[in-house]
Structure formats: structure tokens, C-alpha cells
Amino acid sequence: MTDDVTITVNGVPRRVPADGTLAAVLLGLGVTAFRRDLGGAPRAPICGMGTCHECRVRVDGIDEVRSCLVSVRDGMQVETAG
Amino acid sequence: MTPSPDVIVVGAGLVGACTALALAEAGAQVTLVEGDFAGSGSTGAAMGHLVVMDDSPAQLALTAHSRRRWLALADGMPADAEQERCGTLWIAASEAELEDAAARVAGYGAAGVRAELLSATELARIEPALRQGLAGALRVPDDSVCYPPSVARECLRRAVAAGATVHEHCTVRAVAPGRVTLANGDVLAAGAIVIAAGVESPALIPGLPIVPRKGHLVITERRPGMVHHQLVELGYLHSAHSFGGASVAFNVQPRRNGQLLIGSSRELVGTEPSINRRLVHAMLTRASAFLPSLGAVRALRTWVGFRPATADKLPLIGAWPAIPGVWIAAGHEGLGITMAPGTADLIVAGLMGNAPPVDPAPFRPDRPMPSLVEAA
Amino acid sequence: MSRSRAMDLVVVGGGPAGLAAAAAAAERGMQVLLIDQGRRLGGQIWRHRQSRELPPEAQQLLDRVRTARVTVASEARVLDATSPRELVVDFRGRVDLQPTEQLILATGAMERFLPFPGWTLPGVCGVGGLQALHKSGLTVAGSRVVLAGSGPLLFPVAAAMARAGAELLLVAEQAPRAALIGFAATVTRDIGKLVDAASYRWAFARTPFRTSSWVIRAEGDDRLREVVVSVRGRERRLRCDWLGAAFGLVPHTDLARLLGCDVIDEAIAVDALQRTSVEGVYAVGECTGVKGDAPGMIEGEIAGRAVTGDLPAARAPKLVHARGAGRHFAAAMARHFAIRPELRGLATPETLLCRCEDVPVGAVDPTWTARQAKLYARVGMGSCQGAVCGEACKVLFGWQNNSARPPLGAPMTGAWSDAIGRSGS
């Protein structure tokens, strides 16, 4: 049984498993739009390993962070596109 | 046997493409020969700044005329040419630089170019990403930016529509009066030959005083709204004109999608294509000194390009007496994109015997040229 | 500190090959730094959250690495190299120069994504991609999953999905049945592989596995809702939550290309001692040709020994033989799971080709060269710098992706600039 942590996603605090990447956690929370393309269409990760750059979100004020390469941390502030 | 075309243009960078287009539209029978694809040389690496520069009366005249042509072309340009009239801000980092800028406003005005001085406050208001403590800027609102490879491609398309023949992936090996020899041995004959091969021109025309001046560019992730004009430091004019050694200057362009194009650097190292990381560091450091938030923007890619440079900082446009029938349209250093339409007009005027749009004398290819050492 | 402690050897990549290389070199007395982007070592194939998830050979290798006192930098990425002797590394946010005498690249492989209508919908990812997300914490239990791909990777992923409680609707292999039979024939000598395949298949026994089958399109509004697949020539529509669609693996060679290593047929070219064309730089594992974990470990062992100068050990007959078998297996995989022509025709002119720059297939002229596409249509010029669309362009147009320009991985301009500015000081 892993510990849980609290992260804030788009302003909403969420309790999530501590053991996993931010990308997987966001998908588990039902986030569909990690980012939006030039036409406004939602995008989500496809490679899971840092290559496709589709999983980019804002983490603790830093833009374009590849969420599949980031572990969740208590207090993390995350902003996605939807 | 095919009849010899009036003109063969060698090189389909932006200068060659504009020249072929202008000649075709003027009724000449044009063949454009390009060793790779249109825009694959310096044009493909270029920043695409359409700018009036006043380092000399001749430069001012040709860039002002060319820019008028660009503004007239804008409406018909396709979207991927990304032509935007965002204007240039020449940044003054000190009161002395601002006074220098003030003294130039009249010169721009006399050339029909709108220019205004901005105070430090006004500058901070329209470009808040710039650091505090700058003195102001010279704003040239009708300068533009574009994406050169797509512009070259569009000029090629129009040239073909106007009746020109284009051969890409077709290298010219030798130039002689009335003919060019291709790498595969074929010979193309013409009444006139225009050499618009950029840094490769001296390989075709022995003694042509053009040397490659290497530059680096870095492109970033998208930051829409961070920068609104092409931003250039006034000190640019000095670094662009010191010949020996390497130099950097602050020069940043916002692209339509919000990416920032960061320049600029200059070195004379032949055509050695590797990235000089020490120089890139110097260039990025200088850019961050003007745009402090640049450090937090992500860098996607760095590349290198070669500007075809001459010792007196003016291009070679006109007849090359040493080889009858050969004309030169090359050596524009960092102003090839800007000057392409004006260069084309000068070539058309020269070949057709019309009135040139600006005085062609300063651009005579066989003019006395200072040596590179003298020009330092 | 302006730069990190100089090492005898830096190994880039903590998968099976990189771990073996680091262990072998450190056991022979070298100061070794292993750089890995994951939170835990193991690369893609041994991705885990609990050690008990690891197969025994993986646990043994991790033990060797620990016992040999390899310095491990996790959540670290190589951004650039000023030379083969000096890397620019993002150590969990701190960008620094990393001097080293020698270098072993174990940069692994990535999936081959091909464009088809709807492939950019959330819910569509790769086969390995879905596996990676699942192993990183994504719950698939109760979700409807379709896998459409090619090659041996389909089996362990399908098994994992089934064991995790997903409703696995279909596993579609684009290669024809004859290719699978031919492939199986080349590995009959390896009983272990056949047993693995059988046990994987048993794990997803309730799911149809169909050859000559592939995805035609994905449909949905903001998210994937259903897929249309071609199953042996007949179209079927399946409602699903996840589509894993990617067609084999390709070596990850951007750092190698940045260093100037020769890359042939998309793989880093190496000799029998795993040396690349650049002195002092070795390459091991999937990045020299996709071949699986066991052959990757063998190559890592060879390079780890060779780099210390222990050439007799590097040329041990057992290793040489195993290496040959691994390359034989890699060739068989490439041959039997070649991408069939139908997959080139899935995309319409409106289908996006370059996902980062939103370039549709129709914006690209097939008669162009790769460089023309970069310059005219900006294909491969966005965030991923061609990692995804480069392979698609190779399959669709035959273009080779040759250029690798710094920095890698889109670091912050300031951090990268500061680091390269310290070089040579």
C-alpha cells in the first residue's frame, strides 16, 4: 500500500498515490487535455517515456514540463489545458 | 535544339528567386538553376528580418526601396511566408546611444521611412519583457519579418507562372561567356548569366570578393506575446561591422506562433559548419541581458548559416566585366532577404537598360574593395 | 560548483544494456557514472514501482550495479555534448558539465508511430506507451483496450493489460501470419523465447489475436470513443477507452548523432566490441538495433569489459556467441515485422503528420527531401524535434532523419547556456 500525497490540479486539491509519474496520475484523474495544439485540440501523452513531448504541463510555475518524467510530490501545483 | 534563354540565373536563394521572377515578369526568357532546392542555402538559415538599415547612404537607399517592394508584396504572400509588419525596435542601452538614434530619425525620414524615438517609459510599455534601465529605442514601424524558405518557394512559383524554367538539384560547375556548364556535363547557353549563388559564388567566379560570415541562431518554445517587435541593439551596427574575430549582438525576432528566434553571431571561419558553443553562450548571455526572462524559455534547436559578406558591407550587383555577359547579384551579408527585391530590380534595369530604382554605382561588382585587413 | 567530478566512464541509459555495461566496468575498477532519466533504474522494459515486479535477472543486475559502487544519477538527462569527453547533463534540475574519459551510450529505443485519422485523440497512445503509462500508475482495470501494432512487444503488453484487469478486445498484428510463422521458425532454437510467448498468450487467452490486422482510424470528440480496425480485410468497429497503436521499435540515436557517431539503417553502427565510429564512445543495447533485453545485456557486458581494456574478457566465446544470436534475432525481427504498404495509406491529407507543429500530411510534397520538408513545412521542427514524425516520414516518404541539433530535450535556455559557457574554462 503506497502513501498518498496531495497535489493541486488546475486549482483543485487531489489526493493521489505517491508512487507514479505525474502523467499517469493526471490520466487517472480524468485529465484529457494535457496541452492544446495550434487548432485548440486536446493532446495527451503517447509514448510515456519523454520522447513525444505531448504530456507537457505547467508544474510549480514552470512551463512545458514533461509530466511522464516527473514523480508526484506532496504540494505540487499542476496546470493542464483541460 | 532548345533556343538559348535570355538569362540564366544561378542560385535559387531569395536573391536568385526574386531576380528570376522580376526578369520573367519583365518579359525575359529565364532559366533558374539551383544545385539543391530553392532556399536551401543561406536563405534557409536566415532570420527573415525585412529591415531598413542606414549604415551608408547606399545601404539606406537599397533597403528602403526593397522594403517598399516587400510591403507591396505582403498582401499576396501565402500564409506560410509568415510576413508580419511587426516593426523593428533599435534598443538604446544608454543615453549616448539614444542620442545617436535621435540623430538618425531625420535620415530615415528623408528616405521616406517612418521612424520615431521612444523614451524609456514608452519602450517599457510596448515591450515589457525588456530589462529595466534601458534608455529608449528607435522604432521603425514598417519593418517586417518573414519566413525566408517559404518566400523563396513562393517567388519560384510565381516565376514559373510568369514563364520561367526552373531546374533544381542541378549544380553549375563552370561559368563562361554565354554559357554555364552543369555538373553532369550539360551546357546551357544564354545571352546573360546572373550569379546569385551566395557564398558559393566565388567558386564560380574567380576573384569575386565574397567571404562566408558564419552566424548562429537559436529557436525557442512558444511564448506568444512575450516580444512584439524585432528587437535589435543599436550596438549591432558596430559588431556587424567589425571584421576580424567573433562577435555577438542582441537580435531577437518573434515568430507568428510565438517562438522566439535568437541571434546573432558573426565569425570568419570559412564554411566550418559545427556549432561554436562558446559563441552561442555569448550570444544567449547578451540576449538575456536585454530580455531577462529569456533564460526560463526552453531552447529547441540551434543552427548555423553563412552570410555572403564583402569587405565594404555592400552587395555586388551589376555586370562583371571580366566575363562578358555575366552579372553578379550576391554578397548581401545579413541583408540578403531584405534586399532581394531591390537587387532584382537593379539587375532587371541593368539588363533591360531601364532606369534603376536606386543609384547602382555603389554596388558595382568590380569596384575597388578594401582588403579584409583594412576593413577590420 | 562549475562542473561535476570527472569520471572514467559515463553510461547513458539505465536499461538492461546500460546496467550491464556499468556493472562490468565498475567491477573492473573504473569510476562509473550511470545517467538515467527514470526515477528507478531498469529502462523501459524493466520499468517497475516495486522491486518484486522485476524478473530475477533484472534484480541480479541491479544488485551488481549497487555492489560495484556505480554512481547513479536518476531523473537525469543528457542535453548536449561539447565533445565525446564532456556531456551537458540536467541532474534533476541542475544543469552541469560532466567530464568523462569514455562514454557508453545505452539510449534504448522508442516506438514507431504512424499517422492515421484520429491518432492525436487523447486515449490513443503507443503499445509500449500504454504499457509505460500503466507501469507508471495508470489504472486500466475495467477499461476497454485495443492494441494494434507489430512485433514481439505486443505479447508482453497484451499480457500485462489482461493481468491488470483490462477488457482487452483485440490484439492486432499488422504482419501476415506467414511472417509470424517465419519469425517463430528462426527462434525455435530458443526454447525460452517460445515458452515466454506461450505464457504471454495464455495470459490474454480470451482476447482475439489477429494477424494482417491494423487500425484504420480512431474516433471521438475530445477523447477516444471507438476505433475502426481492419481484421484480415474486414472492417470492425470497437468501442474502447484506450488504443495502443505503434508499429515496432526504432533506436534512439539523437545523442549519438550529436556526437558524430555513424548511424546506419537507423541504428548506431558498432563493431564487435561495441565501439562506435567516434573514439572513446561505445553503444550497447536497443540503440544499436532492436534485439531485446537479454542480447542487450550481453552487449553491455562486452562493452563494459572492453572499455576497461580487458579485451580477452570482452571477446569471451560465450559472449561473442550470444551477441551473434542477438543480432540474428534482431535481423529476423526487422525482416518479419516489416511495415506493410497498407499502413502507409492510412493517413489522409488532413491527418496530422508532425504533431508538434500541426503539419498535416497534405502540406508535404512526397517528392521533397527531408530537409525541404523541414524548411518548407516545419516538419520535425517542434518540441520533439522529429522523434515522432521522423520515423513516420521514413515509412511514408523514405526520408532519413540525419540532423541532430543541440540542445536535446528542450532545456531552459539559461541553464543550457550557462553550462556550455563553462566549457573549456
PDB file of C-alpha atoms in Angstrom, chain C residues 14-141:
ATOM      1  CA  GLY C  14      19.843   2.540 -17.166  1.00  0.00           C
ATOM      2  CA  GLY C  15      18.081  -0.246 -19.041  1.00  0.00           C
ATOM      3  CA  PRO C  16      19.408  -3.824 -19.287  1.00  0.00           C
ATOM      4  CA  ALA C  17      22.325  -2.931 -21.572  1.00  0.00           C
ATOM      5  CA  GLY C  18      23.376   0.164 -19.668  1.00  0.00           C
ATOM      6  CA  LEU C  19      23.190  -1.623 -16.318  1.00  0.00           C
ATOM      7  CA  ALA C  20      25.334  -4.488 -17.584  1.00  0.00           C
ATOM      8  CA  ALA C  21      27.878  -2.091 -19.056  1.00  0.00           C
ATOM      9  CA  ALA C  22      28.098  -0.036 -15.874  1.00  0.00           C
ATOM     10  CA  ALA C  23      28.407  -3.117 -13.685  1.00  0.00           C
ATOM     11  CA  ALA C  24      31.037  -4.784 -15.842  1.00  0.00           C
ATOM     12  CA  ALA C  25      33.198  -1.676 -15.988  1.00  0.00           C
ATOM     13  CA  ALA C  26      32.865  -0.819 -12.303  1.00  0.00           C
ATOM     14  CA  GLU C  27      33.656  -4.393 -11.286  1.00  0.00           C
ATOM     15  CA  ARG C  28      36.953  -3.932 -13.075  1.00  0.00           C
ATOM     16  CA  GLY C  29      37.800  -0.835 -11.088  1.00  0.00           C
ATOM     17  CA  MET C  30      36.501   2.032 -13.208  1.00  0.00           C
ATOM     18  CA  GLN C  31      34.804   5.076 -11.697  1.00  0.00           C
ATOM     19  CA  VAL C  32      31.436   4.839 -13.412  1.00  0.00           C
ATOM     20  CA  LEU C  33      28.524   7.248 -13.522  1.00  0.00           C
ATOM     21  CA  LEU C  34      25.223   5.871 -14.798  1.00  0.00           C
ATOM     22  CA  ILE C  35      22.820   8.543 -16.043  1.00  0.00           C
ATOM     23  CA  ASP C  36      19.167   7.520 -16.304  1.00  0.00           C
ATOM     24  CA  GLN C  37      16.044   9.570 -16.847  1.00  0.00           C
ATOM     25  CA  GLY C  38      13.720   7.382 -14.779  1.00  0.00           C
ATOM     26  CA  ARG C  39      13.054   7.549 -11.101  1.00  0.00           C
ATOM     27  CA  ARG C  40      14.125   3.918 -10.823  1.00  0.00           C
ATOM     28  CA  LEU C  41      16.633   2.039 -12.946  1.00  0.00           C
ATOM     29  CA  GLY C  42      15.555  -0.578 -15.456  1.00  0.00           C
ATOM     30  CA  GLY C  43      14.793   1.428 -18.581  1.00  0.00           C
ATOM     31  CA  GLN C  44      11.532   0.779 -20.374  1.00  0.00           C
ATOM     32  CA  ILE C  45      11.381  -2.997 -20.322  1.00  0.00           C
ATOM     33  CA  TRP C  46      12.087  -3.307 -16.593  1.00  0.00           C
ATOM     34  CA  ARG C  47      10.010  -0.308 -15.558  1.00  0.00           C
ATOM     35  CA  HIS C  48       8.685  -1.007 -12.064  1.00  0.00           C
ATOM     36  CA  ARG C  49       7.376   0.573  -8.913  1.00  0.00           C
ATOM     37  CA  GLN C  50       8.040  -2.330  -6.564  1.00  0.00           C
ATOM     38  CA  SER C  51      11.182  -4.454  -6.868  1.00  0.00           C
ATOM     39  CA  ARG C  52       9.121  -7.589  -6.634  1.00  0.00           C
ATOM     40  CA  GLU C  53       7.777  -6.790 -10.095  1.00  0.00           C
ATOM     41  CA  LEU C  54      11.257  -7.335 -11.551  1.00  0.00           C
ATOM     42  CA  PRO C  55      12.391 -10.571 -13.188  1.00  0.00           C
ATOM     43  CA  PRO C  56      15.312 -12.260 -11.388  1.00  0.00           C
ATOM     44  CA  GLU C  57      17.924 -11.303 -13.980  1.00  0.00           C
ATOM     45  CA  ALA C  58      16.971  -7.669 -13.538  1.00  0.00           C
ATOM     46  CA  GLN C  59      17.260  -7.846  -9.761  1.00  0.00           C
ATOM     47  CA  GLN C  60      20.633  -9.550 -10.093  1.00  0.00           C
ATOM     48  CA  LEU C  61      21.891  -6.849 -12.400  1.00  0.00           C
ATOM     49  CA  LEU C  62      20.715  -4.096 -10.080  1.00  0.00           C
ATOM     50  CA  ASP C  63      22.497  -5.848  -7.228  1.00  0.00           C
ATOM     51  CA  ARG C  64      25.692  -5.985  -9.292  1.00  0.00           C
ATOM     52  CA  VAL C  65      25.445  -2.275 -10.029  1.00  0.00           C
ATOM     53  CA  ARG C  66      24.992  -1.488  -6.347  1.00  0.00           C
ATOM     54  CA  THR C  67      27.730  -3.810  -5.165  1.00  0.00           C
ATOM     55  CA  ALA C  68      30.187  -2.467  -7.723  1.00  0.00           C
ATOM     56  CA  ARG C  69      29.514   1.050  -6.389  1.00  0.00           C
ATOM     57  CA  VAL C  70      28.392   2.575  -9.640  1.00  0.00           C
ATOM     58  CA  THR C  71      27.403   6.194  -9.081  1.00  0.00           C
ATOM     59  CA  VAL C  72      23.811   6.507 -10.239  1.00  0.00           C
ATOM     60  CA  ALA C  73      22.178   9.763 -11.323  1.00  0.00           C
ATOM     61  CA  SER C  74      18.457   9.123 -11.644  1.00  0.00           C
ATOM     62  CA  GLU C  75      15.959  11.570 -13.170  1.00  0.00           C
ATOM     63  CA  ALA C  76      18.916  12.921 -15.135  1.00  0.00           C
ATOM     64  CA  ARG C  77      19.082  13.684 -18.849  1.00  0.00           C
ATOM     65  CA  VAL C  78      21.833  14.450 -21.316  1.00  0.00           C
ATOM     66  CA  LEU C  79      21.128  17.772 -23.030  1.00  0.00           C
ATOM     67  CA  ASP C  80      24.226  18.232 -25.124  1.00  0.00           C
ATOM     68  CA  ALA C  81      27.859  17.260 -25.525  1.00  0.00           C
ATOM     69  CA  THR C  82      30.638  19.752 -26.159  1.00  0.00           C
ATOM     70  CA  SER C  83      32.780  16.756 -27.112  1.00  0.00           C
ATOM     71  CA  PRO C  84      32.726  12.988 -26.501  1.00  0.00           C
ATOM     72  CA  ARG C  85      34.645  13.819 -23.301  1.00  0.00           C
ATOM     73  CA  GLU C  86      32.222  16.348 -21.885  1.00  0.00           C
ATOM     74  CA  LEU C  87      28.474  15.971 -21.585  1.00  0.00           C
ATOM     75  CA  VAL C  88      25.985  18.632 -20.577  1.00  0.00           C
ATOM     76  CA  VAL C  89      23.618  16.958 -18.117  1.00  0.00           C
ATOM     77  CA  ASP C  90      20.419  18.023 -16.391  1.00  0.00           C
ATOM     78  CA  PHE C  91      20.824  16.437 -12.959  1.00  0.00           C
ATOM     79  CA  ARG C  92      17.259  16.671 -11.659  1.00  0.00           C
ATOM     80  CA  GLY C  93      17.093  20.379 -12.441  1.00  0.00           C
ATOM     81  CA  ARG C  94      20.759  21.313 -12.006  1.00  0.00           C
ATOM     82  CA  VAL C  95      22.466  21.584 -15.381  1.00  0.00           C
ATOM     83  CA  ASP C  96      26.162  20.830 -15.270  1.00  0.00           C
ATOM     84  CA  LEU C  97      29.087  19.714 -17.351  1.00  0.00           C
ATOM     85  CA  GLN C  98      30.073  16.093 -16.858  1.00  0.00           C
ATOM     86  CA  PRO C  99      33.630  15.260 -17.903  1.00  0.00           C
ATOM     87  CA  THR C 100      34.411  11.660 -18.709  1.00  0.00           C
ATOM     88  CA  GLU C 101      37.230   9.668 -20.247  1.00  0.00           C
ATOM     89  CA  GLN C 102      34.918   7.312 -22.096  1.00  0.00           C
ATOM     90  CA  LEU C 103      31.262   7.022 -22.923  1.00  0.00           C
ATOM     91  CA  ILE C 104      28.832   4.152 -23.369  1.00  0.00           C
ATOM     92  CA  LEU C 105      25.516   5.012 -24.970  1.00  0.00           C
ATOM     93  CA  ALA C 106      22.637   2.765 -23.898  1.00  0.00           C
ATOM     94  CA  THR C 107      19.922   5.122 -25.041  1.00  0.00           C
ATOM     95  CA  GLY C 108      17.442   2.419 -25.951  1.00  0.00           C
ATOM     96  CA  ALA C 109      14.640   2.586 -28.447  1.00  0.00           C
ATOM     97  CA  MET C 110      11.388   4.391 -28.989  1.00  0.00           C
ATOM     98  CA  GLU C 111       8.223   3.348 -30.748  1.00  0.00           C
ATOM     99  CA  ARG C 112       7.481   3.770 -34.418  1.00  0.00           C
ATOM    100  CA  PHE C 113       4.315   5.865 -34.604  1.00  0.00           C
ATOM    101  CA  LEU C 114       2.475   6.061 -37.909  1.00  0.00           C
ATOM    102  CA  PRO C 115      -0.232   8.609 -38.575  1.00  0.00           C
ATOM    103  CA  PHE C 116      -3.827   7.561 -39.099  1.00  0.00           C
ATOM    104  CA  PRO C 117      -7.035   9.538 -38.802  1.00  0.00           C
ATOM    105  CA  GLY C 118      -7.709  10.283 -35.143  1.00  0.00           C
ATOM    106  CA  TRP C 119      -4.245   9.342 -33.876  1.00  0.00           C
ATOM    107  CA  THR C 120      -3.941  12.609 -31.967  1.00  0.00           C
ATOM    108  CA  LEU C 121      -7.034  11.951 -29.836  1.00  0.00           C
ATOM    109  CA  PRO C 122      -6.399  11.608 -26.104  1.00  0.00           C
ATOM    110  CA  GLY C 123      -6.730   7.920 -25.350  1.00  0.00           C
ATOM    111  CA  VAL C 124      -4.599   6.926 -28.339  1.00  0.00           C
ATOM    112  CA  CYS C 125      -1.024   6.104 -27.468  1.00  0.00           C
ATOM    113  CA  GLY C 126       1.681   3.633 -28.329  1.00  0.00           C
ATOM    114  CA  VAL C 127       1.770  -0.032 -27.422  1.00  0.00           C
ATOM    115  CA  GLY C 128       4.842   0.458 -25.253  1.00  0.00           C
ATOM    116  CA  GLY C 129       3.447   3.869 -24.403  1.00  0.00           C
ATOM    117  CA  LEU C 130       0.308   2.396 -22.894  1.00  0.00           C
ATOM    118  CA  GLN C 131       2.481  -0.100 -21.046  1.00  0.00           C
ATOM    119  CA  ALA C 132       4.756   2.673 -19.757  1.00  0.00           C
ATOM    120  CA  LEU C 133       1.810   4.736 -18.561  1.00  0.00           C
ATOM    121  CA  HIS C 134       0.274   1.690 -16.920  1.00  0.00           C
ATOM    122  CA  LYS C 135       3.530   0.810 -15.181  1.00  0.00           C
ATOM    123  CA  SER C 136       3.800   4.444 -14.082  1.00  0.00           C
ATOM    124  CA  GLY C 137       0.467   4.276 -12.304  1.00  0.00           C
ATOM    125  CA  LEU C 138      -2.314   4.397 -14.888  1.00  0.00           C
ATOM    126  CA  THR C 139      -5.152   2.069 -13.921  1.00  0.00           C
ATOM    127  CA  VAL C 140      -6.559   0.053 -16.821  1.00  0.00           C
ATOM    128  CA  ALA C 141      -8.737  -2.330 -14.822  1.00  0.00           C
TER     129      ALA C 141
END
